[in-house]
Amino acid sequence: MRPPRSRRDIGGPSMGRAVERVFAASRAIGETGMVAVANPGNGKSIADASPCARVDVDFSKALQECLDQVGPGRVATCGAIARALGDIRAARSVATWLNTHPDTAGSHRVVRADGRPVLVSASSELEREGFQLVRGRVSSGRILDVLQPVGLLTTLRDEQRKLSDRVVELDTGRQFERIAGVDAGYDGDAMYVVAACVDLKDLNPIDIAAVRHHVDFPYIPTYLAYREFPGIEAAVRRLNQRPDVLLVDGHGRLHPALFGIACYVGVRLDLPTIGVAKHPLVGRVTKRGHSPSGVTAIEFRGQVRGYAWTPPGCERPNFVSVGHRISLDRALEVVRASTLRRYPEPLKIADRIGREMKRNKRNEKREKGATR
């Protein structure tokens, strides 16, 4: 029987020297460079070649192509740009991206649906171009509602649908002993990704790798894989040994394209993966499959695609779905076996280390500022 552990033990001293090495390395991560690694692994535990070709995922380039269509004297809404990119759900992401990248050429010509410029500093630039803002808004006659399609997100959605056919929802029959979890956290344009591997017998960490990666793709609902995969790939490849199964903080088959981030990671790295999320994305909870163990089936497009599992003593469920090379029932079994309280231990450990890395980096910046 697994020895009991208190909440204080989780992610605490029981992590041992492996965690302390990661914390120490995280404090030494430099400010420059696309990827910084906090683990001595050589990254060769997983095959270097991805099993399928990749599409171009240059968001800034696609956005610039949209902005280049908006000349002096006209403006475009975030919604019009999102539709040109291929998905209206990107409208808010366009505004967020421009606010964090205000030097983007033509960014002052982007407005919200009510005509207010996205950038606070844009009003003076628009006035120099002949605009007369009324109550801080551009006249509707100056707003372009339609742009020529650029189609970045259309291409990515097509890729999701094609790669969805490669997902394997069958068990290999092998025993899982090394259970890894990968989690990403953000601090501005920096993404901190940690892969933590535990021994299923006692859930103690046996392998940890961490990276800091520059973020070059915004958060857009249902396109999370294109934002986080570069960092996830870097962290997982730097584990000293290949995990038997990888838990991903996000959805797998419970996704509009049946290809969430857990599927993407699994197919790209050719690893058994499981999606574990805190909030639902698609699907309908059914009574079928309900049991006293807190498990409820979730149907999507006429099939059970996942489970909502409420751990004992908790009120909110975890949403479990297949990522790749595992069956749904086996995925639930692994998640339950690796959970002490609320959330699977590998993901909980990865989250805690990522938060510590961000905290260390912020403290360093404060100390540098205080000594100037």
Short mmCIF file of N, CA and C in Angstrom, two decimals, residues 151-276:
data_model
loop_
_atom_site.label_atom_id
_atom_site.label_comp_id
_atom_site.label_asym_id
_atom_site.label_seq_id
_atom_site.Cartn_x
_atom_site.Cartn_y
_atom_site.Cartn_z
N GLY A 151 -5.59 33.27 -43.53
CA GLY A 151 -5.84 31.84 -43.36
C GLY A 151 -4.90 31.05 -42.48
N LEU A 152 -4.13 31.72 -41.61
CA LEU A 152 -3.23 30.96 -40.74
C LEU A 152 -4.00 29.95 -39.89
N LEU A 153 -5.05 30.41 -39.23
CA LEU A 153 -5.79 29.53 -38.34
C LEU A 153 -6.58 28.48 -39.11
N THR A 154 -6.99 28.81 -40.32
CA THR A 154 -7.64 27.81 -41.17
C THR A 154 -6.67 26.67 -41.47
N THR A 155 -5.43 27.02 -41.75
CA THR A 155 -4.41 26.01 -42.02
C THR A 155 -4.16 25.15 -40.78
N LEU A 156 -4.10 25.79 -39.62
CA LEU A 156 -3.85 25.04 -38.39
C LEU A 156 -5.02 24.12 -38.06
N ARG A 157 -6.24 24.60 -38.29
CA ARG A 157 -7.40 23.74 -38.02
C ARG A 157 -7.41 22.55 -38.97
N ASP A 158 -7.05 22.78 -40.23
CA ASP A 158 -6.98 21.67 -41.19
C ASP A 158 -5.93 20.65 -40.74
N GLU A 159 -4.80 21.16 -40.22
CA GLU A 159 -3.77 20.24 -39.73
C GLU A 159 -4.29 19.42 -38.56
N GLN A 160 -5.02 20.07 -37.65
CA GLN A 160 -5.58 19.34 -36.51
C GLN A 160 -6.48 18.21 -36.98
N ARG A 161 -7.32 18.49 -37.95
CA ARG A 161 -8.25 17.47 -38.43
C ARG A 161 -7.50 16.31 -39.10
N LYS A 162 -6.45 16.64 -39.85
CA LYS A 162 -5.69 15.58 -40.52
C LYS A 162 -4.93 14.73 -39.51
N LEU A 163 -4.27 15.39 -38.56
CA LEU A 163 -3.50 14.64 -37.57
C LEU A 163 -4.40 13.87 -36.61
N SER A 164 -5.65 14.30 -36.50
CA SER A 164 -6.59 13.60 -35.63
C SER A 164 -6.76 12.14 -36.04
N ASP A 165 -6.63 11.88 -37.33
CA ASP A 165 -6.76 10.50 -37.82
C ASP A 165 -5.60 9.62 -37.39
N ARG A 166 -4.51 10.23 -36.94
CA ARG A 166 -3.34 9.45 -36.53
C ARG A 166 -3.37 9.06 -35.06
N VAL A 167 -4.33 9.59 -34.32
CA VAL A 167 -4.41 9.27 -32.90
C VAL A 167 -4.80 7.80 -32.72
N VAL A 168 -4.08 7.11 -31.87
CA VAL A 168 -4.35 5.70 -31.56
C VAL A 168 -5.00 5.63 -30.19
N GLU A 169 -6.19 5.04 -30.12
CA GLU A 169 -6.92 4.95 -28.85
C GLU A 169 -6.95 3.51 -28.35
N LEU A 170 -5.82 2.84 -28.45
CA LEU A 170 -5.69 1.45 -28.01
C LEU A 170 -4.51 1.33 -27.06
N ASP A 171 -4.57 0.34 -26.18
CA ASP A 171 -3.48 0.09 -25.25
C ASP A 171 -2.42 -0.80 -25.88
N THR A 172 -1.19 -0.58 -25.48
CA THR A 172 -0.10 -1.45 -25.93
C THR A 172 0.01 -2.68 -25.04
N GLY A 173 -0.62 -2.64 -23.87
CA GLY A 173 -0.56 -3.77 -22.95
C GLY A 173 0.60 -3.72 -21.98
N ARG A 174 1.52 -2.78 -22.16
CA ARG A 174 2.67 -2.69 -21.28
C ARG A 174 2.29 -2.02 -19.96
N GLN A 175 3.06 -2.32 -18.92
CA GLN A 175 2.84 -1.72 -17.62
C GLN A 175 3.45 -0.33 -17.58
N PHE A 176 2.75 0.60 -16.98
CA PHE A 176 3.26 1.95 -16.82
C PHE A 176 3.90 2.09 -15.44
N GLU A 177 5.15 2.48 -15.42
CA GLU A 177 5.86 2.70 -14.16
C GLU A 177 6.32 4.15 -14.02
N ARG A 178 6.78 4.73 -15.12
CA ARG A 178 7.26 6.11 -15.11
C ARG A 178 6.16 7.01 -15.67
N ILE A 179 5.51 7.76 -14.78
CA ILE A 179 4.40 8.63 -15.16
C ILE A 179 4.88 10.07 -15.11
N ALA A 180 4.87 10.74 -16.25
CA ALA A 180 5.34 12.12 -16.32
C ALA A 180 4.16 13.07 -16.51
N GLY A 181 4.36 14.30 -16.08
CA GLY A 181 3.39 15.35 -16.31
C GLY A 181 4.10 16.59 -16.78
N VAL A 182 3.48 17.35 -17.67
CA VAL A 182 4.10 18.57 -18.19
C VAL A 182 3.13 19.72 -18.04
N ASP A 183 3.65 20.85 -17.55
CA ASP A 183 2.81 22.01 -17.27
C ASP A 183 3.55 23.27 -17.71
N ALA A 184 2.81 24.23 -18.24
CA ALA A 184 3.40 25.49 -18.70
C ALA A 184 2.78 26.66 -17.94
N GLY A 185 3.63 27.60 -17.53
CA GLY A 185 3.18 28.82 -16.89
C GLY A 185 3.82 30.01 -17.58
N TYR A 186 3.25 31.21 -17.39
CA TYR A 186 3.69 32.36 -18.16
C TYR A 186 4.05 33.54 -17.27
N ASP A 187 5.00 34.31 -17.77
CA ASP A 187 5.38 35.58 -17.16
C ASP A 187 5.74 36.52 -18.30
N GLY A 188 4.75 37.27 -18.77
CA GLY A 188 4.96 38.10 -19.95
C GLY A 188 5.16 37.24 -21.18
N ASP A 189 6.25 37.50 -21.91
CA ASP A 189 6.57 36.72 -23.11
C ASP A 189 7.36 35.46 -22.80
N ALA A 190 7.61 35.19 -21.53
CA ALA A 190 8.37 34.00 -21.15
C ALA A 190 7.41 32.89 -20.72
N MET A 191 7.69 31.70 -21.22
CA MET A 191 6.91 30.51 -20.84
C MET A 191 7.82 29.56 -20.08
N TYR A 192 7.42 29.20 -18.87
CA TYR A 192 8.17 28.27 -18.05
C TYR A 192 7.49 26.91 -18.14
N VAL A 193 8.20 25.93 -18.68
CA VAL A 193 7.63 24.60 -18.87
C VAL A 193 8.44 23.59 -18.06
N VAL A 194 7.73 22.78 -17.29
CA VAL A 194 8.38 21.78 -16.45
C VAL A 194 7.79 20.41 -16.77
N ALA A 195 8.66 19.43 -16.97
CA ALA A 195 8.26 18.04 -17.11
C ALA A 195 8.74 17.30 -15.87
N ALA A 196 7.82 16.70 -15.13
CA ALA A 196 8.15 15.99 -13.90
C ALA A 196 7.70 14.55 -14.02
N CYS A 197 8.61 13.63 -13.75
CA CYS A 197 8.31 12.20 -13.86
C CYS A 197 8.36 11.57 -12.47
N VAL A 198 7.34 10.77 -12.14
CA VAL A 198 7.27 10.11 -10.84
C VAL A 198 7.24 8.60 -11.03
N ASP A 199 7.59 7.90 -9.96
CA ASP A 199 7.46 6.45 -9.93
C ASP A 199 6.05 6.12 -9.46
N LEU A 200 5.32 5.35 -10.24
CA LEU A 200 3.93 5.08 -9.92
C LEU A 200 3.77 4.35 -8.59
N LYS A 201 4.80 3.65 -8.14
CA LYS A 201 4.69 2.89 -6.88
C LYS A 201 4.49 3.80 -5.68
N ASP A 202 5.23 4.92 -5.62
CA ASP A 202 5.14 5.80 -4.45
C ASP A 202 4.88 7.26 -4.81
N LEU A 203 4.82 7.56 -6.11
CA LEU A 203 4.56 8.91 -6.61
C LEU A 203 5.64 9.92 -6.22
N ASN A 204 6.83 9.43 -5.92
CA ASN A 204 7.95 10.33 -5.66
C ASN A 204 8.63 10.69 -6.98
N PRO A 205 9.11 11.93 -7.13
CA PRO A 205 9.75 12.35 -8.38
C PRO A 205 11.08 11.64 -8.61
N ILE A 206 11.31 11.23 -9.84
CA ILE A 206 12.55 10.55 -10.19
C ILE A 206 13.28 11.24 -11.34
N ASP A 207 12.63 12.19 -11.99
CA ASP A 207 13.26 12.86 -13.14
C ASP A 207 12.52 14.17 -13.38
N ILE A 208 13.26 15.26 -13.50
CA ILE A 208 12.63 16.57 -13.70
C ILE A 208 13.46 17.38 -14.69
N ALA A 209 12.79 18.04 -15.61
CA ALA A 209 13.46 18.94 -16.55
C ALA A 209 12.63 20.21 -16.69
N ALA A 210 13.29 21.33 -16.89
CA ALA A 210 12.58 22.60 -17.00
C ALA A 210 13.23 23.47 -18.07
N VAL A 211 12.42 24.25 -18.77
CA VAL A 211 12.93 25.18 -19.76
C VAL A 211 12.19 26.51 -19.64
N ARG A 212 12.85 27.56 -20.07
CA ARG A 212 12.17 28.83 -20.26
C ARG A 212 12.21 29.13 -21.75
N HIS A 213 11.06 29.38 -22.32
CA HIS A 213 10.95 29.53 -23.77
C HIS A 213 10.24 30.84 -24.09
N HIS A 214 10.72 31.53 -25.12
CA HIS A 214 10.07 32.76 -25.56
C HIS A 214 8.77 32.43 -26.27
N VAL A 215 7.68 33.10 -25.90
CA VAL A 215 6.37 32.83 -26.49
C VAL A 215 6.21 33.66 -27.76
N ASP A 216 5.90 33.01 -28.88
CA ASP A 216 5.71 33.73 -30.13
C ASP A 216 4.36 33.41 -30.79
N PHE A 217 3.44 32.86 -29.99
CA PHE A 217 2.09 32.58 -30.49
C PHE A 217 1.12 32.91 -29.36
N PRO A 218 0.04 33.65 -29.63
CA PRO A 218 -0.86 34.07 -28.56
C PRO A 218 -1.76 32.93 -28.10
N TYR A 219 -2.41 33.15 -26.96
CA TYR A 219 -3.42 32.19 -26.54
C TYR A 219 -4.68 32.41 -27.36
N ILE A 220 -5.09 31.39 -28.10
CA ILE A 220 -6.34 31.41 -28.86
C ILE A 220 -7.08 30.13 -28.50
N PRO A 221 -8.32 30.23 -28.03
CA PRO A 221 -9.05 29.02 -27.65
C PRO A 221 -9.03 27.96 -28.75
N THR A 222 -8.73 26.73 -28.35
CA THR A 222 -8.65 25.52 -29.18
C THR A 222 -7.37 25.43 -30.01
N TYR A 223 -6.46 26.41 -29.88
CA TYR A 223 -5.18 26.35 -30.59
C TYR A 223 -4.01 26.36 -29.59
N LEU A 224 -4.25 25.89 -28.39
CA LEU A 224 -3.23 25.95 -27.34
C LEU A 224 -1.95 25.20 -27.72
N ALA A 225 -2.08 24.12 -28.48
CA ALA A 225 -0.91 23.32 -28.83
C ALA A 225 0.14 24.14 -29.56
N TYR A 226 -0.29 25.07 -30.41
CA TYR A 226 0.66 25.83 -31.20
C TYR A 226 1.38 26.89 -30.36
N ARG A 227 0.86 27.17 -29.21
CA ARG A 227 1.50 28.10 -28.28
C ARG A 227 2.49 27.37 -27.37
N GLU A 228 2.10 26.18 -26.90
CA GLU A 228 2.88 25.53 -25.85
C GLU A 228 3.78 24.40 -26.32
N PHE A 229 3.52 23.83 -27.50
CA PHE A 229 4.29 22.65 -27.88
C PHE A 229 5.80 22.88 -27.96
N PRO A 230 6.30 24.00 -28.50
CA PRO A 230 7.76 24.15 -28.54
C PRO A 230 8.41 24.02 -27.18
N GLY A 231 7.81 24.63 -26.15
CA GLY A 231 8.37 24.51 -24.80
C GLY A 231 8.19 23.12 -24.23
N ILE A 232 7.03 22.51 -24.48
CA ILE A 232 6.78 21.15 -23.99
C ILE A 232 7.76 20.17 -24.61
N GLU A 233 7.97 20.29 -25.90
CA GLU A 233 8.91 19.39 -26.58
C GLU A 233 10.30 19.53 -25.99
N ALA A 234 10.74 20.77 -25.76
CA ALA A 234 12.08 20.99 -25.22
C ALA A 234 12.23 20.37 -23.84
N ALA A 235 11.20 20.52 -22.99
CA ALA A 235 11.28 19.99 -21.63
C ALA A 235 11.24 18.46 -21.62
N VAL A 236 10.32 17.87 -22.38
CA VAL A 236 10.17 16.42 -22.37
C VAL A 236 11.41 15.74 -22.95
N ARG A 237 11.99 16.33 -23.99
CA ARG A 237 13.18 15.73 -24.59
C ARG A 237 14.37 15.75 -23.64
N ARG A 238 14.33 16.60 -22.64
CA ARG A 238 15.45 16.71 -21.71
C ARG A 238 15.28 15.87 -20.45
N LEU A 239 14.21 15.10 -20.39
CA LEU A 239 14.13 14.09 -19.34
C LEU A 239 15.21 13.04 -19.60
N ASN A 240 15.80 12.54 -18.55
CA ASN A 240 16.91 11.59 -18.72
C ASN A 240 16.45 10.26 -19.30
N GLN A 241 15.20 9.90 -19.05
CA GLN A 241 14.65 8.67 -19.62
C GLN A 241 13.27 8.94 -20.18
N ARG A 242 12.91 8.16 -21.16
CA ARG A 242 11.60 8.29 -21.79
C ARG A 242 10.51 7.85 -20.81
N PRO A 243 9.50 8.68 -20.55
CA PRO A 243 8.41 8.26 -19.66
C PRO A 243 7.53 7.22 -20.34
N ASP A 244 6.87 6.39 -19.53
CA ASP A 244 5.95 5.40 -20.08
C ASP A 244 4.67 6.05 -20.57
N VAL A 245 4.25 7.11 -19.91
CA VAL A 245 3.05 7.85 -20.31
C VAL A 245 3.21 9.28 -19.83
N LEU A 246 2.65 10.21 -20.59
CA LEU A 246 2.79 11.64 -20.28
C LEU A 246 1.41 12.26 -20.07
N LEU A 247 1.21 12.88 -18.91
CA LEU A 247 -0.01 13.63 -18.63
C LEU A 247 0.20 15.07 -19.08
N VAL A 248 -0.74 15.60 -19.84
CA VAL A 248 -0.64 16.95 -20.37
C VAL A 248 -1.75 17.80 -19.76
N ASP A 249 -1.38 18.98 -19.28
CA ASP A 249 -2.36 19.90 -18.69
C ASP A 249 -3.18 20.53 -19.81
N GLY A 250 -4.25 19.85 -20.20
CA GLY A 250 -5.10 20.31 -21.29
C GLY A 250 -5.91 19.13 -21.81
N HIS A 251 -6.66 19.38 -22.86
CA HIS A 251 -7.55 18.34 -23.39
C HIS A 251 -6.88 17.51 -24.48
N GLY A 252 -7.43 16.32 -24.68
CA GLY A 252 -7.03 15.45 -25.77
C GLY A 252 -8.15 15.36 -26.78
N ARG A 253 -8.90 14.26 -26.75
CA ARG A 253 -10.02 14.07 -27.68
C ARG A 253 -11.21 14.98 -27.37
N LEU A 254 -11.30 15.52 -26.18
CA LEU A 254 -12.39 16.45 -25.84
C LEU A 254 -12.07 17.84 -26.39
N HIS A 255 -12.15 17.95 -27.71
CA HIS A 255 -11.70 19.14 -28.44
C HIS A 255 -12.54 19.26 -29.71
N PRO A 256 -12.84 20.48 -30.17
CA PRO A 256 -13.67 20.63 -31.37
C PRO A 256 -13.16 19.86 -32.58
N ALA A 257 -11.83 19.75 -32.72
CA ALA A 257 -11.25 18.99 -33.84
C ALA A 257 -10.85 17.59 -33.42
N LEU A 258 -11.25 17.16 -32.21
CA LEU A 258 -10.85 15.87 -31.64
C LEU A 258 -9.33 15.76 -31.59
N PHE A 259 -8.67 16.91 -31.41
CA PHE A 259 -7.21 16.92 -31.45
C PHE A 259 -6.68 18.07 -30.60
N GLY A 260 -6.85 17.93 -29.28
CA GLY A 260 -6.35 18.94 -28.37
C GLY A 260 -4.85 18.81 -28.16
N ILE A 261 -4.33 19.59 -27.23
CA ILE A 261 -2.89 19.65 -27.03
C ILE A 261 -2.31 18.31 -26.61
N ALA A 262 -3.06 17.49 -25.85
CA ALA A 262 -2.54 16.18 -25.45
C ALA A 262 -2.37 15.27 -26.66
N CYS A 263 -3.29 15.36 -27.62
CA CYS A 263 -3.15 14.59 -28.86
C CYS A 263 -1.96 15.09 -29.67
N TYR A 264 -1.85 16.41 -29.77
CA TYR A 264 -0.77 17.00 -30.56
C TYR A 264 0.60 16.57 -30.02
N VAL A 265 0.76 16.67 -28.70
CA VAL A 265 2.03 16.28 -28.08
C VAL A 265 2.30 14.79 -28.31
N GLY A 266 1.26 13.96 -28.14
CA GLY A 266 1.44 12.52 -28.31
C GLY A 266 1.84 12.13 -29.71
N VAL A 267 1.16 12.70 -30.71
CA VAL A 267 1.46 12.37 -32.10
C VAL A 267 2.83 12.89 -32.50
N ARG A 268 3.15 14.12 -32.10
CA ARG A 268 4.44 14.70 -32.46
C ARG A 268 5.61 13.95 -31.83
N LEU A 269 5.46 13.57 -30.57
CA LEU A 269 6.56 12.91 -29.86
C LEU A 269 6.43 11.39 -29.88
N ASP A 270 5.34 10.88 -30.44
CA ASP A 270 5.09 9.44 -30.50
C ASP A 270 5.15 8.83 -29.10
N LEU A 271 4.41 9.46 -28.17
CA LEU A 271 4.35 9.01 -26.79
C LEU A 271 2.91 8.73 -26.38
N PRO A 272 2.67 7.77 -25.49
CA PRO A 272 1.34 7.66 -24.88
C PRO A 272 1.06 8.92 -24.06
N THR A 273 -0.05 9.58 -24.33
CA THR A 273 -0.37 10.82 -23.63
C THR A 273 -1.83 10.81 -23.18
N ILE A 274 -2.08 11.58 -22.12
CA ILE A 274 -3.42 11.71 -21.55
C ILE A 274 -3.69 13.18 -21.32
N GLY A 275 -4.87 13.64 -21.71
CA GLY A 275 -5.27 15.01 -21.44
C GLY A 275 -5.98 15.09 -20.09
N VAL A 276 -5.54 16.02 -19.25
CA VAL A 276 -6.16 16.24 -17.94
C VAL A 276 -6.42 17.73 -17.81
#
